XYZ file of C-alpha atoms in Angstrom:
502
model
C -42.696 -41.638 -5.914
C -40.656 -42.424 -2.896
C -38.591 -39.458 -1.501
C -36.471 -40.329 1.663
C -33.767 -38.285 4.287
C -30.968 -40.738 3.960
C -27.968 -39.253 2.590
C -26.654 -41.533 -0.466
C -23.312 -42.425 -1.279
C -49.015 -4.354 -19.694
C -51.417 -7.222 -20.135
C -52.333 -4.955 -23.475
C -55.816 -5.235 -25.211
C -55.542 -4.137 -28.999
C -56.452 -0.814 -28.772
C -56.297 0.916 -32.238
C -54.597 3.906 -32.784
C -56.562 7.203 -34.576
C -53.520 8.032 -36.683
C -51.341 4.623 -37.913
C -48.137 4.962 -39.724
C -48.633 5.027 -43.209
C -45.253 5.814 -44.390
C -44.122 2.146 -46.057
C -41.537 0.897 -43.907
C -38.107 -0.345 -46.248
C -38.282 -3.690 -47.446
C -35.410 -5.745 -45.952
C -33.354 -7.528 -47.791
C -34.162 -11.700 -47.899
C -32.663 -13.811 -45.628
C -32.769 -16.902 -43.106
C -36.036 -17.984 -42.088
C -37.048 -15.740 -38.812
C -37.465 -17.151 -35.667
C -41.199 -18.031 -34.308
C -40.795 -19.262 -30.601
C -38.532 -17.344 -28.394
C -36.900 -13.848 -29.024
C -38.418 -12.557 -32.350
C -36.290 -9.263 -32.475
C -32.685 -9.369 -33.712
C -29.709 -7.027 -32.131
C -32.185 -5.328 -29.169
C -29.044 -4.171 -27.694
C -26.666 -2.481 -30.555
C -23.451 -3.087 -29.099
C -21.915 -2.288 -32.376
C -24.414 -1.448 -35.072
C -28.042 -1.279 -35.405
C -28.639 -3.465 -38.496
C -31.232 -4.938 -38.891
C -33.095 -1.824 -37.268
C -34.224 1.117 -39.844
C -35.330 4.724 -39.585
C -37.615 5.863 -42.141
C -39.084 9.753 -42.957
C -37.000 12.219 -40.140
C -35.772 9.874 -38.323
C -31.554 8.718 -38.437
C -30.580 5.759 -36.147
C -26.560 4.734 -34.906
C -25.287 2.758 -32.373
C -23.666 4.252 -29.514
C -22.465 3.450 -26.451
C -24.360 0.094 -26.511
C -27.767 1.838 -27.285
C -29.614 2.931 -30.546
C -29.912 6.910 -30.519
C -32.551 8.084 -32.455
C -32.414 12.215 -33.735
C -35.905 12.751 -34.587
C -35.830 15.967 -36.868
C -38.071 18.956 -36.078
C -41.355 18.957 -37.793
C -40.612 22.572 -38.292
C -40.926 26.093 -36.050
C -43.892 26.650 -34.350
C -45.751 23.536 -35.857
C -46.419 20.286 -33.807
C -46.229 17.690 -36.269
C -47.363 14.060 -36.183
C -45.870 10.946 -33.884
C -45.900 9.346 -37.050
C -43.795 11.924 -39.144
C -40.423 9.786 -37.837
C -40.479 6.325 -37.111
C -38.194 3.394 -36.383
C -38.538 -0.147 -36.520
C -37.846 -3.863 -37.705
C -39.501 -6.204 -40.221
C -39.875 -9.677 -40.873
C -40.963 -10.575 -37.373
C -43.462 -13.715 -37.152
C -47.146 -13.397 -35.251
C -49.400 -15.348 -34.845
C -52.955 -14.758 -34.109
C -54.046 -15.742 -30.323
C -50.564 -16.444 -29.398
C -49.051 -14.208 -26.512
C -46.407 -12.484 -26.666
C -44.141 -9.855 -24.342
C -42.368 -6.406 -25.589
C -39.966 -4.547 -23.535
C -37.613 -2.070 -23.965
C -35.703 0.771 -21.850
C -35.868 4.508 -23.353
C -35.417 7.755 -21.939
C -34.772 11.181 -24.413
C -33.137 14.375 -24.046
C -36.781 15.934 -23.166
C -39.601 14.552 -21.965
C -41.618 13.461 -24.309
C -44.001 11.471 -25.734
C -43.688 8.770 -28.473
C -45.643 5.246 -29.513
C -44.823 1.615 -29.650
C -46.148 -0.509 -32.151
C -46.285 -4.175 -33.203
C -48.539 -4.179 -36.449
C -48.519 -5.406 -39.933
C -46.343 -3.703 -42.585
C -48.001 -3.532 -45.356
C -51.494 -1.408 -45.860
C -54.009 -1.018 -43.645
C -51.302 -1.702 -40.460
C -53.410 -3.547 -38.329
C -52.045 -3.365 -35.188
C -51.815 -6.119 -32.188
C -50.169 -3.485 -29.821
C -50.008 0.145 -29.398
C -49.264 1.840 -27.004
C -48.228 5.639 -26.167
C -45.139 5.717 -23.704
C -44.431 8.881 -21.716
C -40.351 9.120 -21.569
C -38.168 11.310 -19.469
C -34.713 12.178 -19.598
C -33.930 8.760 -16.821
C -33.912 5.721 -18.861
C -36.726 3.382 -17.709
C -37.856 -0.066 -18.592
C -41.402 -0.898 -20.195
C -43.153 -3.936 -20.886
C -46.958 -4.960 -22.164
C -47.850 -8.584 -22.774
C -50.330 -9.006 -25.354
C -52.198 -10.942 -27.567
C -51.625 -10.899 -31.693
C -54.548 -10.639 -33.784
C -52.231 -11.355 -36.667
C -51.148 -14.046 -38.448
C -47.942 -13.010 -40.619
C -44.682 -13.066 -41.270
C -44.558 -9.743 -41.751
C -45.038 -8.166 -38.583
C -43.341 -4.880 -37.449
C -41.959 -3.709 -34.082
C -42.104 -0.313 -34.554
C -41.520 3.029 -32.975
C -43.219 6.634 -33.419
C -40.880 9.230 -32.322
C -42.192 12.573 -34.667
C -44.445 15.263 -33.219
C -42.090 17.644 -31.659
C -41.194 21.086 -33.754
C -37.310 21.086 -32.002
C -35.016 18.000 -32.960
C -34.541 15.972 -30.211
C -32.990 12.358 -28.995
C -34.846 8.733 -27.546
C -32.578 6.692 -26.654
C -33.747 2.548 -27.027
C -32.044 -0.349 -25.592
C -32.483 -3.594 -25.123
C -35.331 -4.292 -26.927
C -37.204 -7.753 -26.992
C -40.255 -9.587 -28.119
C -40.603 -13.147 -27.088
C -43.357 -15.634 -27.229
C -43.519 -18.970 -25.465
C -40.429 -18.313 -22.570
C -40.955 -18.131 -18.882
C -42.180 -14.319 -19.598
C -45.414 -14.704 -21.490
C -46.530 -17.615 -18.638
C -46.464 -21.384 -18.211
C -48.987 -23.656 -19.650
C -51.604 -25.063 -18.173
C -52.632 -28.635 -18.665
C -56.367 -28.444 -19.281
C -56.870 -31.804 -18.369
C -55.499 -31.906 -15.103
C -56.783 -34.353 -12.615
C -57.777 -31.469 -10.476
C -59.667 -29.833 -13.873
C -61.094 -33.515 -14.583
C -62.283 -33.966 -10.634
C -63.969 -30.688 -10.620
C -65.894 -30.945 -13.898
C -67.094 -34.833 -13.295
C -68.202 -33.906 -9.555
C -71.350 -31.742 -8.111
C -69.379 -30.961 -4.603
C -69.476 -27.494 -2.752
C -65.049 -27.664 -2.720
C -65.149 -27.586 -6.632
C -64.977 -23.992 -7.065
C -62.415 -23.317 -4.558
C -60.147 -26.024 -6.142
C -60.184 -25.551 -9.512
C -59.933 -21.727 -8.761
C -56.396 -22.613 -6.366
C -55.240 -25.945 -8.542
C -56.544 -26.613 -11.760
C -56.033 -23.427 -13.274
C -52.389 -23.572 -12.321
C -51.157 -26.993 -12.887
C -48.728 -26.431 -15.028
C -46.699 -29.592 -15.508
C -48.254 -33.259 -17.117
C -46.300 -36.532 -16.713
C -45.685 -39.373 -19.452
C -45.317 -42.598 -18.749
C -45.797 -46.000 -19.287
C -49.152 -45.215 -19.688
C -48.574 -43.653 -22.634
C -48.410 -45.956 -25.142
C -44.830 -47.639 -23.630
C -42.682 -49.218 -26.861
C -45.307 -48.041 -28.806
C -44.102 -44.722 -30.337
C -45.720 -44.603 -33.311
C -49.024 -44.509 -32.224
C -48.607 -43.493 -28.473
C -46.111 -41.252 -26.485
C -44.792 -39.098 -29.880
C -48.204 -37.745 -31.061
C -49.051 -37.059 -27.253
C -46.341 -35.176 -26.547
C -46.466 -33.395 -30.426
C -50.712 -32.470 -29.328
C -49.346 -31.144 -25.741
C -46.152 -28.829 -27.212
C -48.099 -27.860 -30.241
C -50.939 -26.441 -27.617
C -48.718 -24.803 -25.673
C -47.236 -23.259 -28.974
C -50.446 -22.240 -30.338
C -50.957 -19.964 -27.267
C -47.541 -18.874 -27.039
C -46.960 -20.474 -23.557
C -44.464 -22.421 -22.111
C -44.826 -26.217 -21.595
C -43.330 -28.913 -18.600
C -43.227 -31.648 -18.965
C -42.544 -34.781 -17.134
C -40.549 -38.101 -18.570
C -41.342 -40.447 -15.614
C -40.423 -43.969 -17.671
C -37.168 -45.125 -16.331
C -37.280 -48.993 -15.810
C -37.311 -49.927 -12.018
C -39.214 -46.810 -11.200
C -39.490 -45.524 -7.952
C -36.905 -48.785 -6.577
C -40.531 -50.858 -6.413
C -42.076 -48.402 -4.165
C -45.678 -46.381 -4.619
C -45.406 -44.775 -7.587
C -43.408 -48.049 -9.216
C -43.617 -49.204 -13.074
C -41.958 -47.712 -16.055
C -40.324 -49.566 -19.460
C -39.899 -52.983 -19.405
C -36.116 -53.093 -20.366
C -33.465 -50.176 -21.920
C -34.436 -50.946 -25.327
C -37.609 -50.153 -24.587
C -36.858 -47.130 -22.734
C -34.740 -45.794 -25.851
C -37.382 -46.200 -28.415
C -39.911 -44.916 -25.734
C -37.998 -41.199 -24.918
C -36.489 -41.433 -28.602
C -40.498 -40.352 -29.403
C -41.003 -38.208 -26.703
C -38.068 -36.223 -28.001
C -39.224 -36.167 -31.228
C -42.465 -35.251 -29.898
C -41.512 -31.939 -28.897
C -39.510 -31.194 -32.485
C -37.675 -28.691 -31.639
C -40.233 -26.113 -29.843
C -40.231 -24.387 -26.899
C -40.626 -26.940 -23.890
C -39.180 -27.600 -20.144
C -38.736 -31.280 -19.547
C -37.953 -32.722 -15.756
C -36.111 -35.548 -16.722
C -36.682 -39.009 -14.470
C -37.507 -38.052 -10.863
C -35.459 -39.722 -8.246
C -33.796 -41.931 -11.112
C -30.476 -40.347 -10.478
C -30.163 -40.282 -6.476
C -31.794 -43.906 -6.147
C -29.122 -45.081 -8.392
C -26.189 -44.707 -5.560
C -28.814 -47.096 -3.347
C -27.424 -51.225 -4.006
C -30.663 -52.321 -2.896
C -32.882 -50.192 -5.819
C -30.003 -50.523 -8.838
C -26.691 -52.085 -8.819
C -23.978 -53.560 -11.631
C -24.950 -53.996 -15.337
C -28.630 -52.580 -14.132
C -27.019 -49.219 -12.635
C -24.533 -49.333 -15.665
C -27.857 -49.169 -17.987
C -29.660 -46.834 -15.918
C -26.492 -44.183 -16.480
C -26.531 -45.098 -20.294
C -30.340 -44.921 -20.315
C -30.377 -41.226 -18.789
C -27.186 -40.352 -21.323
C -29.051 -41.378 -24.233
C -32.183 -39.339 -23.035
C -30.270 -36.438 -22.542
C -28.587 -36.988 -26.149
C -32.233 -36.938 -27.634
C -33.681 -33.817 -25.792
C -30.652 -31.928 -26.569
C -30.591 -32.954 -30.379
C -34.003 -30.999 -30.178
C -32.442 -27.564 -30.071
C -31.697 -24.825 -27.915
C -35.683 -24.087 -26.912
C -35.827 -26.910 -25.275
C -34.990 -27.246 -21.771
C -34.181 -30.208 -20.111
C -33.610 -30.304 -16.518
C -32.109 -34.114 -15.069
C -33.577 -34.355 -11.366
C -30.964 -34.178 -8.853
C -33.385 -35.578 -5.757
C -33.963 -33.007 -2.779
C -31.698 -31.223 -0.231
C -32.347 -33.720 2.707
C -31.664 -37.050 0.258
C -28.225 -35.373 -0.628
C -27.312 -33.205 2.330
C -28.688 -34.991 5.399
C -31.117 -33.178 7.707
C -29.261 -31.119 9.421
C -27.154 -28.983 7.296
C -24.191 -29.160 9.847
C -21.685 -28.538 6.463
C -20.077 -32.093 6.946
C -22.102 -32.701 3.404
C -19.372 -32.879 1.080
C -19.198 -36.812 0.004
C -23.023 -36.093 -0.375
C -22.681 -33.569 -2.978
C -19.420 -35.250 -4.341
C -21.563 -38.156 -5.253
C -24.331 -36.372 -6.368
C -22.206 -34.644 -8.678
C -20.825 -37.541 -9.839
C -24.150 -39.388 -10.540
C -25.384 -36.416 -12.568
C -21.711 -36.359 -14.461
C -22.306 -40.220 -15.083
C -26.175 -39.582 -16.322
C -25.379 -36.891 -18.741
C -26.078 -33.569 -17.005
C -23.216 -31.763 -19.625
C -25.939 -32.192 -21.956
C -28.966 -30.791 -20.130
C -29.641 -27.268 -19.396
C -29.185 -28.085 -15.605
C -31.027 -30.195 -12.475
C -34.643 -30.098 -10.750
C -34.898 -30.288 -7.025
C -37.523 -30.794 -4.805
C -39.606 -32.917 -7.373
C -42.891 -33.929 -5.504
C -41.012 -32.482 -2.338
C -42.014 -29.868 0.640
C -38.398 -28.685 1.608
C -38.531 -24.669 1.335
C -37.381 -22.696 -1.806
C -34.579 -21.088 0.346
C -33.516 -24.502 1.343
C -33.517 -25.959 -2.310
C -31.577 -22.620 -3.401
C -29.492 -23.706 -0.897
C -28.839 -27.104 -1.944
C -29.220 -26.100 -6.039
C -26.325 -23.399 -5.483
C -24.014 -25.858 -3.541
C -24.536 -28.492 -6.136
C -23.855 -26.352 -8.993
C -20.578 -25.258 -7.514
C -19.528 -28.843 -7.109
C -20.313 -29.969 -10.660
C -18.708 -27.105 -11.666
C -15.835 -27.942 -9.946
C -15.378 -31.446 -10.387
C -16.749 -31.721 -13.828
C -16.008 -28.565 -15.590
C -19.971 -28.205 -16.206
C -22.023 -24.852 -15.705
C -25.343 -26.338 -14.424
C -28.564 -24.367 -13.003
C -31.596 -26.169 -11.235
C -35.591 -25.230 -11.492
C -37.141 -25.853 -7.855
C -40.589 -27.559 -7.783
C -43.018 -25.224 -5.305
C -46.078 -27.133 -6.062
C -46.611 -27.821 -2.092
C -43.369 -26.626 -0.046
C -45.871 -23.213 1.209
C -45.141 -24.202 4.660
C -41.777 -26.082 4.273
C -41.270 -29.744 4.941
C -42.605 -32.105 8.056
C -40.686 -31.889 11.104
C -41.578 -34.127 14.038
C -43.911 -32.175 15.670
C -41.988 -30.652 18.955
C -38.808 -32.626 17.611
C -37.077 -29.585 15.117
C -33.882 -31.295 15.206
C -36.118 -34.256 13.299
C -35.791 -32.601 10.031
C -37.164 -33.333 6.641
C -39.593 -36.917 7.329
C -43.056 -37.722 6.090
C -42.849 -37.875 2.320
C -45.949 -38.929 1.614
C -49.184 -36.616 1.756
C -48.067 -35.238 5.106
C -50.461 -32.555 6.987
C -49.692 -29.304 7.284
C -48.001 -28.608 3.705
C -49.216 -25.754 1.704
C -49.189 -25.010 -2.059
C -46.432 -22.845 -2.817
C -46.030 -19.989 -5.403
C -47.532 -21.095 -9.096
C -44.636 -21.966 -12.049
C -42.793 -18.313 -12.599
C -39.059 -17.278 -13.157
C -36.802 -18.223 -10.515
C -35.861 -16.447 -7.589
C -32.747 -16.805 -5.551
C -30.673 -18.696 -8.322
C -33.310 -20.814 -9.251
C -33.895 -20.318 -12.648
C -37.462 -21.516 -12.548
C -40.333 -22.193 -9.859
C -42.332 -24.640 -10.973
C -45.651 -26.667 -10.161
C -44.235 -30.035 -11.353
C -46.009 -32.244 -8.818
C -49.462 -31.699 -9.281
C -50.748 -30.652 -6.140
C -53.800 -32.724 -4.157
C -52.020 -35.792 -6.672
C -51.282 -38.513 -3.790
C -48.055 -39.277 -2.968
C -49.326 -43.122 -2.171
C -50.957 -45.162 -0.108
C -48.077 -47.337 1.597
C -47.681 -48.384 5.026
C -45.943 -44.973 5.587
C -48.851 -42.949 3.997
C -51.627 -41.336 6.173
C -54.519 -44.348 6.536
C -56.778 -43.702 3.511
C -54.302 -41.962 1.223
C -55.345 -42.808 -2.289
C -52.930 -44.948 -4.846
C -50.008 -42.779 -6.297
C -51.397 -40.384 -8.822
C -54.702 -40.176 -7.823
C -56.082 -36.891 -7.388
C -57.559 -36.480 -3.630
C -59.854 -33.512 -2.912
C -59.187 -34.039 0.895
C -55.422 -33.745 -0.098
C -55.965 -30.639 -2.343
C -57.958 -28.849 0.603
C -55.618 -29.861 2.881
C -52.750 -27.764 0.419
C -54.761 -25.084 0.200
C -55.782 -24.005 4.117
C -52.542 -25.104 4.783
C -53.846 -27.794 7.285
């Protein structure tokens, strides 16, 4: 993929409890289906009420002052009673069994106590997938385990033990939450990554070392024409359905990559994709469907957007169908639901800045904002920067927060950006001696680094994300390093190189 510097016009092991609660929680009444990806508990933060929370045996729940107060009744004078004598907690939540999963909550109470936090099964023996006994003080603090159910059931329970003390006393809880498959419980890793496939095909003393630093981290695949292009029905949907459903199954969050527009890459290293718009359509109409509606992060069309403003790449009726092309696509991923996140790429902060950052950017940024308007970025969650790039994640923060602010502006459209660290450890390529030079060498310069693995976002990003997959080459065009393998290949010279830093 060609990138240039013109401007454009408590991990928690089950550990079973002695004493469980066996006081039968109340049944709640029937309802909507329950949610399976995503936040499982309803009303964590009681602004008003704390429905559909209950408190069963001696303990009475309300909502005040945007919290749930809990008065746990005295077990009587002189007698030290059980943590299971008054309990609170919610039904109907949905586990599965080897999917992960993160609880957190803030609670403090008018002593300090002790008390116990559950996620278990309702019904007789209550199982349990998490327990765990949390020391509060009177200073509200915030806990969190991530853990793995042993249960599969749509009765699971989020429950908490709050008896034991002879005096009545309060626990305040707020903003409770249990999620599965979001940025929290982790991003997935493609298991067949070239870096996992190189390592296990190859007897070499560097395949430790990389599949320690890149395989087990690549966290982003890319579809293509390769997968099965106009043939939906028996290519791209069911890969994308087998990648997603994976990801599900473990309760981790999958990126992917829809690399597919036609006239790719403006001809360049990494060129190809559909053969026509109609093509295109029926082609990311199945990768949408693919996904049906679970939790998933798609970078939509690298570089398609900024190469669009260059008349030599796309121009007339062919830059008219690339905008309807990346409208439609944004159309289908959004008709998918709100756990999936789509994220149009908005190229890099040299492509749409200029080098130097001297603040005469503005038509830059105007007509970057007005490509994404054009391309249907109202519909997606926000922009990617940086895809297969080396510029710094303060730089792209930069650039994402300036860009945002200009959409915003011009459009009317709240946008956020996800930042691709896969190899910007050291920044990007300046002319060595020559700072002024600014961001050159796109393709497999020296001296990059792999940056930090796919996490939530700092500085306004709202993901980090390995989306290039590191010691992948870049190409092997007159402007490449002599010897750099085709576009896509997987290097083990290249991943070294990313790793030492060199």
């Amino acid at each position: 993929m060609r990138h240039t510097s013109r401007t454009i016009t408590a991990i928690a092991a089950p550990v079973l409890a002695a004493a469980l609660l066996v006081v039968p929680a109340p049944t709640a009444a029937a309802g909507p289906a329950e949610p399976v990806y995503g936040e499982l508990v309803r009303n964590g933060t009681f602004d008003t009420v704390t429905a559909p929370w209950w408190g069963a045996e001696k303990a009475s729940i309300a909502a005040v002052a945007g919290a749930m107060r809990i008065t746990a009744a005295g077990t009587g004078t002189g007698t030290s009673g059980n943590l299971w004598d008054a309990v609170v907690g919610q039904n109907n939540i949905n586990l599965r069994q080897g999917a992960t999963y993160t609880l957190s909550f803030d609670a403090k109470a008018s002593v300090p106590r002790t008390v116990k936090s559950t996620v278990q099964l309702g019904t007789a023996p209550y199982p349990v997938s998490l327990d765990r006994n949390v020391e509060l003080t009177t200073t509200s603090k915030r806990f969190s385990w991530t853990f793995t159910s042993t249960l599969t059931t749509g009765d699971g329970h989020v429950d908490f033990q709050v008896g034991g003390l002879p005096e009545q006393n309060v626990i305040t809880l707020d903003n409770i939450s249990l999620t599965t498959s979001t940025a929290r419980e982790g991003f997935y890793t493609d298991p067949a990554n070239n870096a996992v496939k190189w390592a296990d095909a190859n007897s070499d003393p560097r395949e430790a070392k990389i599949k320690a630093a890149i395989g087990d981290h690549n966290s982003s695949k890319w579809f293509g024409n390769w997968d099965a292009d106009g043939n939906p029905n028996t290519g791209i949907q069911a890969e994308v359905s087998n990648y997603v459903g994976a990801a599900a199954a473990k309760g981790k969050l999958p990126v992917l990559v829809a690399y597919n527009i036609p006239g790719r890459d403006c001809g360049g290293a990494s060129s190809g994709g559909s053969q026509d718009a109609a093509l295109y359509k029926t082609w990311i109409s199945a990768f949408a469907q693919g996904i049906n509606g679970r939790p998933a992060v798609v970078i939509l069309e690298p570089d398609a957007v900024a190469q669009s403003s260059d008349p030599a790449c796309v121009a007339g009726e062919a830059l008219e169908a690339r905008f309807d092309m990346l409208w439609y696509a944004n159309q289908h991923l959004a008709a998918q639901g709100p756990l999936v996140r789509t994220y149009l790429d908005a190229g890099n902060a040299s492509w749409t800045l200029g080098p130097d950052f001297s603040g005469n950017s503005g038509i830059g940024l105007q007509r970057m904002a007005y490509l994404l308007n054009r391309s249907g970025v109202s519909m997606a969650r926000g922009v990617s920067i940086g895809v297969a790039n080396f510029h710094s994640t303060d730089i792209s923060n930069q650039y994402g927060a300036r860009l945002a602010t200009q959409i915003k502006n011009d459009f009317g459209v709240d946008s956020r950006w996800v930042i691709d660290t896969a190899r910007n450890g050291n920044g990007s390529y300046v002319t060595p001696g020559v700072p002024s030079s600014g961001h050159v060498g796109f393709c497999n310069p020296t001296g990059r680094k792999l940056g930090v693995t796919s996490r939530a976002g700092t500085g306004g990003a709202e993901y980090l994300l390995w989306i290039k997959n590191p010691g992948d080459s870049d190409g092997n065009s007159a402007q490449c390093p002599a010897g750099s393998p085709p576009a896509g290949a997987f290097s083990p010279n290249l991943a070294e190189a990313l790793i030492d830093g060199r």
